[in-house]
Coordinates of N, CA and C in Angstrom, one line a residue:
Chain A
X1 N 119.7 42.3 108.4 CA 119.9 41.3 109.4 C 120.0 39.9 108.7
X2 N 121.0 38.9 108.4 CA 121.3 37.8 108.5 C 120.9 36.9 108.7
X3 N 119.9 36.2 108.0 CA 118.9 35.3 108.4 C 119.3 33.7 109.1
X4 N 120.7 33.4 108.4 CA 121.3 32.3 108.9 C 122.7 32.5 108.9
X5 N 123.1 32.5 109.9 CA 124.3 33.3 109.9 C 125.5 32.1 110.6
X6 N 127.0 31.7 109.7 CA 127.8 31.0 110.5 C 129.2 31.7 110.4
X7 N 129.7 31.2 111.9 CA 131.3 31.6 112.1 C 132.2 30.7 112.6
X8 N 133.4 30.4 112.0 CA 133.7 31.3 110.9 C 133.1 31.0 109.5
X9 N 133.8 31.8 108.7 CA 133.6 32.0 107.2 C 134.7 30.8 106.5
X10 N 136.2 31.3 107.3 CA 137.3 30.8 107.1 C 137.6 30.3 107.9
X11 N 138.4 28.7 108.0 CA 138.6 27.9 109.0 C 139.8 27.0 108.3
X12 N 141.4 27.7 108.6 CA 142.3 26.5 108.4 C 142.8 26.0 109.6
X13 N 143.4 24.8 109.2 CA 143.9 24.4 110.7 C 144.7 22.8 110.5
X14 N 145.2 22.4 111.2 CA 146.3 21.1 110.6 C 145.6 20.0 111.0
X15 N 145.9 18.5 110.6 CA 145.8 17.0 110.7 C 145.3 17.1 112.4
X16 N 144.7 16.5 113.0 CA 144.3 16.1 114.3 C 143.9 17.0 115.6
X17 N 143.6 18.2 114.9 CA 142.9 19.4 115.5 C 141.5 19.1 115.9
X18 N 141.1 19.5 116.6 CA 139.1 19.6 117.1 C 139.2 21.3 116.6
X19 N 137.8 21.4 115.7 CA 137.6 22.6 115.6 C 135.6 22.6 115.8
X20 N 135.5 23.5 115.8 CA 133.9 24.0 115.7 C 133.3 24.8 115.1
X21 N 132.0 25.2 114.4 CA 131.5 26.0 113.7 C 130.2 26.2 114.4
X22 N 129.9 27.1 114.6 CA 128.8 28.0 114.6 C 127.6 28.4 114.5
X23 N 125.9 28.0 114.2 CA 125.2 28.5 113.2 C 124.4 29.2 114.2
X24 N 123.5 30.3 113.2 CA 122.2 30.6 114.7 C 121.4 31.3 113.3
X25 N 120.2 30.5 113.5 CA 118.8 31.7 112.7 C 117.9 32.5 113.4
X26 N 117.6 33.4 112.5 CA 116.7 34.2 113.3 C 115.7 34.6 112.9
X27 N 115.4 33.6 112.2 CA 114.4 33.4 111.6 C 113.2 32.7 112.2
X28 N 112.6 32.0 113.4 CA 112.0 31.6 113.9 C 111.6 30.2 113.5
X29 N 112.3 29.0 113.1 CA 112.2 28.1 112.3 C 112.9 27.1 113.8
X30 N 111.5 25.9 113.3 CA 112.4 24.8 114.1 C 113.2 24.2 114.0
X31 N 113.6 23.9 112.7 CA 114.5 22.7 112.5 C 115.3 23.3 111.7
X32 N 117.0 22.8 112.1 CA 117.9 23.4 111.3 C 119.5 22.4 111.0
X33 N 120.1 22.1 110.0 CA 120.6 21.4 109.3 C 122.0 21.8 108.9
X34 N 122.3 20.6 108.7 CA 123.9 20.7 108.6 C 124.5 19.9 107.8
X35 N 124.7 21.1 106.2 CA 125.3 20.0 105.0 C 126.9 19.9 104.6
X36 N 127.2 19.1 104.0 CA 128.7 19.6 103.3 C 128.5 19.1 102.1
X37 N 129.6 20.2 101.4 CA 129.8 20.6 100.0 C 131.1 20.3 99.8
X38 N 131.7 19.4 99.2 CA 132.5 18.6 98.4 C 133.3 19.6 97.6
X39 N 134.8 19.1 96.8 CA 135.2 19.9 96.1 C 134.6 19.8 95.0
X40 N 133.5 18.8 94.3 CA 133.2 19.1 93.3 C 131.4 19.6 93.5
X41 N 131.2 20.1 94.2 CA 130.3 21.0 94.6 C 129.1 19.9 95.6
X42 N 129.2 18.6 95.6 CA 128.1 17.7 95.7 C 127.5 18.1 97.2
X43 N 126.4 18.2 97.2 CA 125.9 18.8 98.4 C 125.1 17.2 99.3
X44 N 125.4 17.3 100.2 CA 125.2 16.2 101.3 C 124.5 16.6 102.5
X45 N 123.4 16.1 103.4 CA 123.1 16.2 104.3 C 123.8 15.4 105.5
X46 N 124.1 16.1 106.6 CA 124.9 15.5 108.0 C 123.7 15.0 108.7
X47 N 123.3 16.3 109.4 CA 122.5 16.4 110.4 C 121.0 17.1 110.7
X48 N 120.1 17.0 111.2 CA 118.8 17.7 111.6 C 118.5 17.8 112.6
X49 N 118.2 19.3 112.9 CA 117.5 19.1 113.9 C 116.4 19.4 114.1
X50 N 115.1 19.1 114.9 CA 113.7 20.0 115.2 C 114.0 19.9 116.6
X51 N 113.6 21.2 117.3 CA 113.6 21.5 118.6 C 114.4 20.5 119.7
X52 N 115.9 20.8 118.8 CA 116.8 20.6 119.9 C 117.1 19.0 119.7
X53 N 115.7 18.4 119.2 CA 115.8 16.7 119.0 C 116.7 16.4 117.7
X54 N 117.3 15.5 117.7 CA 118.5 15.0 116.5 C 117.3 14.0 115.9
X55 N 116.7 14.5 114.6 CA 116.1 14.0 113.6 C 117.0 13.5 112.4
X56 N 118.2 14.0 112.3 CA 118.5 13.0 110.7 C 120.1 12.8 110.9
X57 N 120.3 11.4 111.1 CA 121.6 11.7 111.5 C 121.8 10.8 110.7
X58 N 123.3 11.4 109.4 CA 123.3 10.4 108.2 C 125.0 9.7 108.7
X59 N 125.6 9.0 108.3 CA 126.3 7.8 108.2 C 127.6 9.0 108.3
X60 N 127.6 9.8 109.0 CA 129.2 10.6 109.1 C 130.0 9.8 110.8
X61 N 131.6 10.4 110.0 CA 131.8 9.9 111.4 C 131.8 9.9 112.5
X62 N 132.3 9.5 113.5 CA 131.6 10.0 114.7 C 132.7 10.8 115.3
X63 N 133.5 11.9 114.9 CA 134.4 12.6 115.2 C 133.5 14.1 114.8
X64 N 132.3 14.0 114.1 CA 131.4 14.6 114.1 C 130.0 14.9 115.0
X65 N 130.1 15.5 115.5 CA 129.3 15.8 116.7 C 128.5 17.8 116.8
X66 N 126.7 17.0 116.5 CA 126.4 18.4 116.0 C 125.6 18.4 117.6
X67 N 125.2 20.0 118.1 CA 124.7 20.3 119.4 C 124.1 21.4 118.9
X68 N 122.7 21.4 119.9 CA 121.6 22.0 119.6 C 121.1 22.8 120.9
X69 N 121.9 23.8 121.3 CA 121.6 24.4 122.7 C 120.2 24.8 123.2
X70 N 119.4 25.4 121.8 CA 118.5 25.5 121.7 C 118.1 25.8 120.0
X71 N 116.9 26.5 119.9 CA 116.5 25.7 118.1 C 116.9 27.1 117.3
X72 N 117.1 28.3 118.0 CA 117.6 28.5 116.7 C 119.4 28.9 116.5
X73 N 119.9 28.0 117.4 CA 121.3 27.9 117.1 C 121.8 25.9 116.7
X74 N 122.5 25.8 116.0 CA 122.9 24.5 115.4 C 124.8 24.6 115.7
X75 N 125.5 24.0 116.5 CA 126.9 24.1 116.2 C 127.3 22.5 115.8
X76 N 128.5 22.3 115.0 CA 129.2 21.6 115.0 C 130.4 21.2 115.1
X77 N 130.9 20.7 116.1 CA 132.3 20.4 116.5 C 133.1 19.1 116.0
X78 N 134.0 19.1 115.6 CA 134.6 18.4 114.8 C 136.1 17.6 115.2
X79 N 136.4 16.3 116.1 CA 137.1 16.2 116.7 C 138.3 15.3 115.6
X80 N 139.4 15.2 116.1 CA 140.6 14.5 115.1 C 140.7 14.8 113.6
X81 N 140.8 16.2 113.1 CA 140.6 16.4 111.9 C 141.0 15.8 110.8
X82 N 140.9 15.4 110.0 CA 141.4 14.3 108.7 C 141.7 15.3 107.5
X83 N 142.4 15.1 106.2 CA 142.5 15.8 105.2 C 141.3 15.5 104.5
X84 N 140.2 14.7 104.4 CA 139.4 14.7 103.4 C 137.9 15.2 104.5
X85 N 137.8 16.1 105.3 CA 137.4 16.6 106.0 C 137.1 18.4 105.2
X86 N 138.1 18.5 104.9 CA 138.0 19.9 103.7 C 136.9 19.8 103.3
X87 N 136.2 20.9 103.3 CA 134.8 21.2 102.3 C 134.4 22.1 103.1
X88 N 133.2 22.7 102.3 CA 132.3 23.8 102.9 C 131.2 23.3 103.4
X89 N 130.9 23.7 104.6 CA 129.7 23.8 106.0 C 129.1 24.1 105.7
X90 N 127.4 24.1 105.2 CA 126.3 25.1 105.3 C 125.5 24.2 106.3
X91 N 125.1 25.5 107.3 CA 123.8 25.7 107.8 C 122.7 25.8 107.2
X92 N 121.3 25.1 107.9 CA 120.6 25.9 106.8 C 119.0 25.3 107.9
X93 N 118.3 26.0 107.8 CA 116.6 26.0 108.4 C 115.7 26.0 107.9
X94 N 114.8 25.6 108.2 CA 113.4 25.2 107.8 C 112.0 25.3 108.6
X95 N 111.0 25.4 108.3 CA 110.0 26.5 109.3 C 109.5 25.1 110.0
X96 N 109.5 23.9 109.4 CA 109.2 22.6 110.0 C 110.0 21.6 110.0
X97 N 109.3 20.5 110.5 CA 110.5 19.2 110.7 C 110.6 18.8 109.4
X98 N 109.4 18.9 108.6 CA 109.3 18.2 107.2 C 110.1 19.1 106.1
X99 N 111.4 20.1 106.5 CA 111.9 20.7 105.8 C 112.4 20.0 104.0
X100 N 112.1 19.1 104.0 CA 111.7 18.3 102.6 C 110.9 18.3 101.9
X101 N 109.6 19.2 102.7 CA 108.8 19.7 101.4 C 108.5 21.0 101.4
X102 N 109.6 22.2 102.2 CA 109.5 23.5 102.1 C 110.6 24.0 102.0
X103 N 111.0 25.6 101.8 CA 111.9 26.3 102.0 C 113.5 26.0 102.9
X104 N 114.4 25.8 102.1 CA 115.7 25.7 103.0 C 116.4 27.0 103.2
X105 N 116.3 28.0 104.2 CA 117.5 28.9 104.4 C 118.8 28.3 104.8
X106 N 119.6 28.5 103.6 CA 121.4 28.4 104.0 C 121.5 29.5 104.5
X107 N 123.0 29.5 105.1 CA 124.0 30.0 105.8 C 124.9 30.4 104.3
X108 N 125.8 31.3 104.5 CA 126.8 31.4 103.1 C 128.1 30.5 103.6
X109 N 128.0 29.7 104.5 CA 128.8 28.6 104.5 C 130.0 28.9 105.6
X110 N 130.8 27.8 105.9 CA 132.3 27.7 106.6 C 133.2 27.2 105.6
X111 N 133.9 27.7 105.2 CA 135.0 26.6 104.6 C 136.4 26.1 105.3
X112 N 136.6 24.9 105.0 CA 137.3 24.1 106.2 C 138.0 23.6 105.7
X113 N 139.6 23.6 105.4 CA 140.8 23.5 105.1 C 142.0 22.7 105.8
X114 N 142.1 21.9 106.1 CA 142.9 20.5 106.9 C 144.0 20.4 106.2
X115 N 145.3 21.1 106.7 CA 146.4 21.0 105.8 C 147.1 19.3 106.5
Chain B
X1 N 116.7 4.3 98.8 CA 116.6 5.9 98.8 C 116.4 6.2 97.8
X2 N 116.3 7.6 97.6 CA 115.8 8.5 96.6 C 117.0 8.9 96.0
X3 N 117.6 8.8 94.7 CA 118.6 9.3 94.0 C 118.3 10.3 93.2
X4 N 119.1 11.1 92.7 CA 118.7 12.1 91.7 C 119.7 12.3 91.0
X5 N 119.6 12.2 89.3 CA 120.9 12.2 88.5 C 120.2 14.0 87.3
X6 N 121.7 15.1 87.8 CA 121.3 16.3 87.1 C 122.9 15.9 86.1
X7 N 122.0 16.8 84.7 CA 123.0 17.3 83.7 C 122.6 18.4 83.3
X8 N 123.2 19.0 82.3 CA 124.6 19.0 81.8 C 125.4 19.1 83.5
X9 N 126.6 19.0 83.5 CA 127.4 19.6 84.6 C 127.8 21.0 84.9
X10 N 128.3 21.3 83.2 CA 128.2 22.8 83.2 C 127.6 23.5 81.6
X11 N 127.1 23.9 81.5 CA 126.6 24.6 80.4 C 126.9 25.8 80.2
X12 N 127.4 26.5 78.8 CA 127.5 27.8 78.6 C 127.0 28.2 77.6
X13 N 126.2 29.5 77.9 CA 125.6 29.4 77.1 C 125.6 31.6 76.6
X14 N 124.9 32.0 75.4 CA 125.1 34.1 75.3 C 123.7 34.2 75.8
X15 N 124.2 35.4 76.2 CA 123.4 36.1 76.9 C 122.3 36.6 75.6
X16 N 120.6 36.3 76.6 CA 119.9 36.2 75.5 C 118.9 35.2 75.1
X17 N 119.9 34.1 75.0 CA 119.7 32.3 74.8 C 119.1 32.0 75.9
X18 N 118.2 30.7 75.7 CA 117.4 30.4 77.0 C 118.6 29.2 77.4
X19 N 118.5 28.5 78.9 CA 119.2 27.2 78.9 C 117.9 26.5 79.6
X20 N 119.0 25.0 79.9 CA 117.7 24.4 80.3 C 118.8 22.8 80.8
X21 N 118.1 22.6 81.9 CA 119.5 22.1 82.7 C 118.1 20.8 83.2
X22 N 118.1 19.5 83.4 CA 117.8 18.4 83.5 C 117.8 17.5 84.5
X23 N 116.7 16.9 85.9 CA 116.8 16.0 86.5 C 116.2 15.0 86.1
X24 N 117.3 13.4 86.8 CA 115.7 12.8 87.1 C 116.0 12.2 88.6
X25 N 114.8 11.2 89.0 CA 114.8 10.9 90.3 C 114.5 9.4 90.1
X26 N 114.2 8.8 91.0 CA 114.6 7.4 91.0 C 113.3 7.0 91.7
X27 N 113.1 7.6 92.7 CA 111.6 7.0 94.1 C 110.4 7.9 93.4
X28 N 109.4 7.1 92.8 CA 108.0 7.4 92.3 C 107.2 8.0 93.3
X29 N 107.5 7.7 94.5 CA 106.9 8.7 95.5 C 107.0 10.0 95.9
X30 N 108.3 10.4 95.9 CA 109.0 11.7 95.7 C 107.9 12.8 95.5
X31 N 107.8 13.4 95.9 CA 106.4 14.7 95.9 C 106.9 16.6 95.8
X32 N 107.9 16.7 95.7 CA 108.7 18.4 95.8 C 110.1 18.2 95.5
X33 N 109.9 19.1 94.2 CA 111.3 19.1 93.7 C 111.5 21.0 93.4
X34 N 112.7 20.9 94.4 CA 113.0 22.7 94.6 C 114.1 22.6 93.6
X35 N 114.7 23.6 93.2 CA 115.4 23.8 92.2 C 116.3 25.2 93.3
X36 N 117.7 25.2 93.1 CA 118.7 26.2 93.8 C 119.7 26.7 93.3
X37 N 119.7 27.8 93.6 CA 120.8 28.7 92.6 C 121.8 29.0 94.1
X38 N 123.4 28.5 93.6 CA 124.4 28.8 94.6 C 125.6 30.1 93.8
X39 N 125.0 31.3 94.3 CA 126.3 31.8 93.5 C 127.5 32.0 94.3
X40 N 128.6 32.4 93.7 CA 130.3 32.6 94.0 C 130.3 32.6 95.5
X41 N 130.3 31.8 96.7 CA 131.0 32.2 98.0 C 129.3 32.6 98.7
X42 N 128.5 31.9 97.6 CA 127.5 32.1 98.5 C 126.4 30.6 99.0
X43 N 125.5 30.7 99.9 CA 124.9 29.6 100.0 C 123.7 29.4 98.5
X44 N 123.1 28.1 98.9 CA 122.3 28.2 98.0 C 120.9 28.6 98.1
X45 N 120.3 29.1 97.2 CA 119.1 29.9 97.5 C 118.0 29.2 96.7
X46 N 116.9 28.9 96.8 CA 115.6 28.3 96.5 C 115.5 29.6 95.8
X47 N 114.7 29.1 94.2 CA 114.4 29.7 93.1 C 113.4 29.6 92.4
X48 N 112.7 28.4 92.6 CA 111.4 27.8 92.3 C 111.5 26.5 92.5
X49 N 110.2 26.1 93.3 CA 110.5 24.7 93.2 C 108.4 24.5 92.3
X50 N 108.3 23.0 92.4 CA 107.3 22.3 92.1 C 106.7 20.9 92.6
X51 N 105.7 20.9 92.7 CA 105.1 20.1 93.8 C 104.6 18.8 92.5
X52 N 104.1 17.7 93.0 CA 103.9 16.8 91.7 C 102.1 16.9 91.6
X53 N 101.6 17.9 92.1 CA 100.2 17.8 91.4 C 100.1 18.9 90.5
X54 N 101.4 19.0 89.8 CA 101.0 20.2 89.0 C 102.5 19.6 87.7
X55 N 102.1 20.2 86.7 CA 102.9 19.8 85.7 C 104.2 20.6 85.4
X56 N 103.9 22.1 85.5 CA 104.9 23.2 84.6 C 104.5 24.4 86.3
X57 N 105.4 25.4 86.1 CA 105.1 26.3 86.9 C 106.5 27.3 86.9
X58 N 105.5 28.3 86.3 CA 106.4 29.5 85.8 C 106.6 30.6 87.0
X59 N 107.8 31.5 86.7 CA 107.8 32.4 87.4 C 109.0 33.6 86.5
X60 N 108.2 34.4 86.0 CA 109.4 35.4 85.3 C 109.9 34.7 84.3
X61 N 111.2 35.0 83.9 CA 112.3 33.9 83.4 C 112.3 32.7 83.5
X62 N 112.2 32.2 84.8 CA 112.1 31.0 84.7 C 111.4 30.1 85.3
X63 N 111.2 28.6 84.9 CA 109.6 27.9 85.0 C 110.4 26.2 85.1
X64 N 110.1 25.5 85.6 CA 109.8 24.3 85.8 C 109.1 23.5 85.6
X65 N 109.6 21.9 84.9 CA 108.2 21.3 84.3 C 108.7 20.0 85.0
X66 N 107.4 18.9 84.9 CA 107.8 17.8 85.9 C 107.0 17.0 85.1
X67 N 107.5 15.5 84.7 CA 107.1 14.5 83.9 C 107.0 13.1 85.1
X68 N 105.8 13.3 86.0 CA 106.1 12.0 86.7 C 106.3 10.8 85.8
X69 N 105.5 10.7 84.7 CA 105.5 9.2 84.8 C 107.3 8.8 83.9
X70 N 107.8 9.6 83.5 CA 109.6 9.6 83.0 C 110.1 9.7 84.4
X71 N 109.6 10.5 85.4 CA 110.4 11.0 86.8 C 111.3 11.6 86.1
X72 N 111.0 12.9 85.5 CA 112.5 13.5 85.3 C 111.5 15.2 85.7
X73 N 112.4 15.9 85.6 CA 112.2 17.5 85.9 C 113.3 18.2 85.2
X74 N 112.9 19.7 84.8 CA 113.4 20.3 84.3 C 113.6 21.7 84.3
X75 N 114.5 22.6 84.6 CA 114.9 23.9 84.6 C 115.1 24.6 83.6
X76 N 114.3 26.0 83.1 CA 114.3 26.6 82.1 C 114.5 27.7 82.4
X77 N 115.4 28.4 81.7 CA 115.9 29.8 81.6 C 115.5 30.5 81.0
X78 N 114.7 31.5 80.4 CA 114.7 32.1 79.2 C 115.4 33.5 79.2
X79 N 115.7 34.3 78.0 CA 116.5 35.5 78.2 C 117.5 35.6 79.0
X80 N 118.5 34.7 79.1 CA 119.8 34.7 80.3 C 120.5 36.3 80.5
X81 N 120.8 36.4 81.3 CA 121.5 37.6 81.6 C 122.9 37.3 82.5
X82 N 123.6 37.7 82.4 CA 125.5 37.4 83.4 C 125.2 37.1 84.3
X83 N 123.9 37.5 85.0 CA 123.9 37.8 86.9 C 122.9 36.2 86.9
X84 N 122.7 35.6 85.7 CA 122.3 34.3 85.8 C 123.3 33.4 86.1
X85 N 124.3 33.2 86.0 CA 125.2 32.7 86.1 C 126.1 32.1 87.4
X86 N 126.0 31.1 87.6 CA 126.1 30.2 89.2 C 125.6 28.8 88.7
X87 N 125.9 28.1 90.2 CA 125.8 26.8 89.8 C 124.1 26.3 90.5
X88 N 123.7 25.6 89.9 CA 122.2 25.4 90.1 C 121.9 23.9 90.8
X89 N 121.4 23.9 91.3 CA 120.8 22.5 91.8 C 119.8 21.8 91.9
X90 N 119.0 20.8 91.5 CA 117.7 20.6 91.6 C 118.0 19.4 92.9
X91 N 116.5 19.0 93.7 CA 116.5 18.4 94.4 C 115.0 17.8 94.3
X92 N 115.4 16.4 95.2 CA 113.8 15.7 95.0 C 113.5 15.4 96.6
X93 N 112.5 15.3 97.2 CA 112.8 14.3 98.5 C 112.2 13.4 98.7
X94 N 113.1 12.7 99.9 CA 112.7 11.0 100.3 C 111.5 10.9 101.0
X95 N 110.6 10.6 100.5 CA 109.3 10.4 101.3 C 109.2 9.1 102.1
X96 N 110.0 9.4 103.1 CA 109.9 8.6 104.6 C 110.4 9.3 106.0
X97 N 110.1 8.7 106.8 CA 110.6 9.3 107.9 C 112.1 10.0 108.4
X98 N 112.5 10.1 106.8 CA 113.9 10.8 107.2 C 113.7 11.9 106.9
X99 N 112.6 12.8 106.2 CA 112.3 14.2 105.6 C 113.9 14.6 105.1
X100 N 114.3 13.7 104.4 CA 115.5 13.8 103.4 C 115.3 14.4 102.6
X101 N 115.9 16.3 102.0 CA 116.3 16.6 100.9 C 117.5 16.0 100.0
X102 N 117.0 15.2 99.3 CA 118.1 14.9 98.0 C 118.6 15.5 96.8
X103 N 119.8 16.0 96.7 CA 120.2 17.1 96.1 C 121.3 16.2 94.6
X104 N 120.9 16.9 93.5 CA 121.7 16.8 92.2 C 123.1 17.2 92.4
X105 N 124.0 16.8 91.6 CA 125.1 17.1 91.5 C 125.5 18.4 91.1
X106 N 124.9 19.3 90.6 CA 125.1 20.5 90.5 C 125.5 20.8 89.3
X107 N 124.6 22.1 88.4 CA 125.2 22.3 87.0 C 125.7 24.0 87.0
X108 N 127.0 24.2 86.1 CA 127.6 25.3 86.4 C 127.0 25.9 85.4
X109 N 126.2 27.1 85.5 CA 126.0 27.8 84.2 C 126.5 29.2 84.0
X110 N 127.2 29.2 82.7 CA 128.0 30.3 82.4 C 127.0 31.3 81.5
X111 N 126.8 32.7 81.3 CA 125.8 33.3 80.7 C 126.9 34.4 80.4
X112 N 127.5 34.4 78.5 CA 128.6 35.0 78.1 C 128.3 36.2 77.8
X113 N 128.4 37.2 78.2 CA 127.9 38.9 77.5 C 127.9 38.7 76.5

């Protein structure tokens, strides 16, 4: 069983598309996260959540829009797609809000392709 | 904020050989630095990390050591094997109300048969 699981895997799609991604743990963890991975691997924090509440919301644009139906699903929808929008999506959970000083479960990622 | 500067970028190294791959951090506060192994198409996975009331902290192969008063930390390999091989990351966090993990640039390590 899949402890952080997102869909899709593969995600192409053209200049000014809205797309969305997926996550859900089942892992029983409050708080769950949403990074991107750069073409040169650099890993970046978006978003946090703890129960449903938006705890870390970093300087992305606002064509970026993450939703929290409940805690252990995380999706993000992504409106007017841009070319430097490409990179890979991880999900990823944490048993607390203070997931900064414990365990992060990733997702094995989305990758997101904006021709 | 908390910055964190990792090297080498990529290192290669035979199978055998130990490696040993390099952070530092910037915020003296900083209190947990996990260390992450991302292999091929996969996410990245926590591999050891270390807390700052403790200096070194081994596990198997590999062990962790942490120099508060340099602020630097360090990843050690010993006996590399192929299936070592992926890109690693160390991270520090921002000790404030953003429970920010701060993540290294990422070092590729190759482990040659």
């Amino acid at each position: 069983d899949t402890a952080v699981s997102q869909t899709p895997k593969y995600l192409v799609t053209q200049m000014g598309n809205d797309k969305s991604i997926k996550c859900e743990q089942n892992l029983g963890h409050d708080t769950m996260y949403w990074y991107k991975q750069d073409s040169k691997k650099f890993l970046k924090i978006m978003f946090s959540y703890n129960n449903k509440e938006l705890i870390i919301n970093e300087t992305v644009p606002n064509r970026f829009s993450p939703k929290s139906p409940d805690k252990a699903h995380l999706n993000l929808h992504i409106n007017s797609l841009e070319l430097g929008d490409s990179a890979v999506y991880f999900c990823a959970s944490s048993q607390s809000r203070t997931g900064n000083t414990g365990e992060l479960f990733f997702g094995e990622g989305s990758r997101l392709t904006v021709l | 904020g908390e910055n964190v500067e990792q090297h080498p970028s990529t290192l290669s190294v035979q199978e055998g050989d130990s490696a040993v791959i390099k952070c530092t951090y910037s915020d003296s506060a900083s209190n947990y630095f996990p260390w992450y192994k991302q292999e091929l198409g996969k996410g990245p996975q926590l591999i050891i990390d270390i807390r700052s009331n403790v200096g070194e902290k081994k596990d198997q192969r590999i062990a962790v050591t942490l120099n508060k008063t340099a602020k630097h930390f360090s990843l050690h390999i010993t006996e590399t094997q192929p299936e070592d091989s992926a890109v690693y990351f160390c991270a520090a966090n921002q000790v404030d109300s953003s429970y920010k993990l701060i993540f290294g640039s990422g070092t590729r390590l190759l482990v040659r048969p």
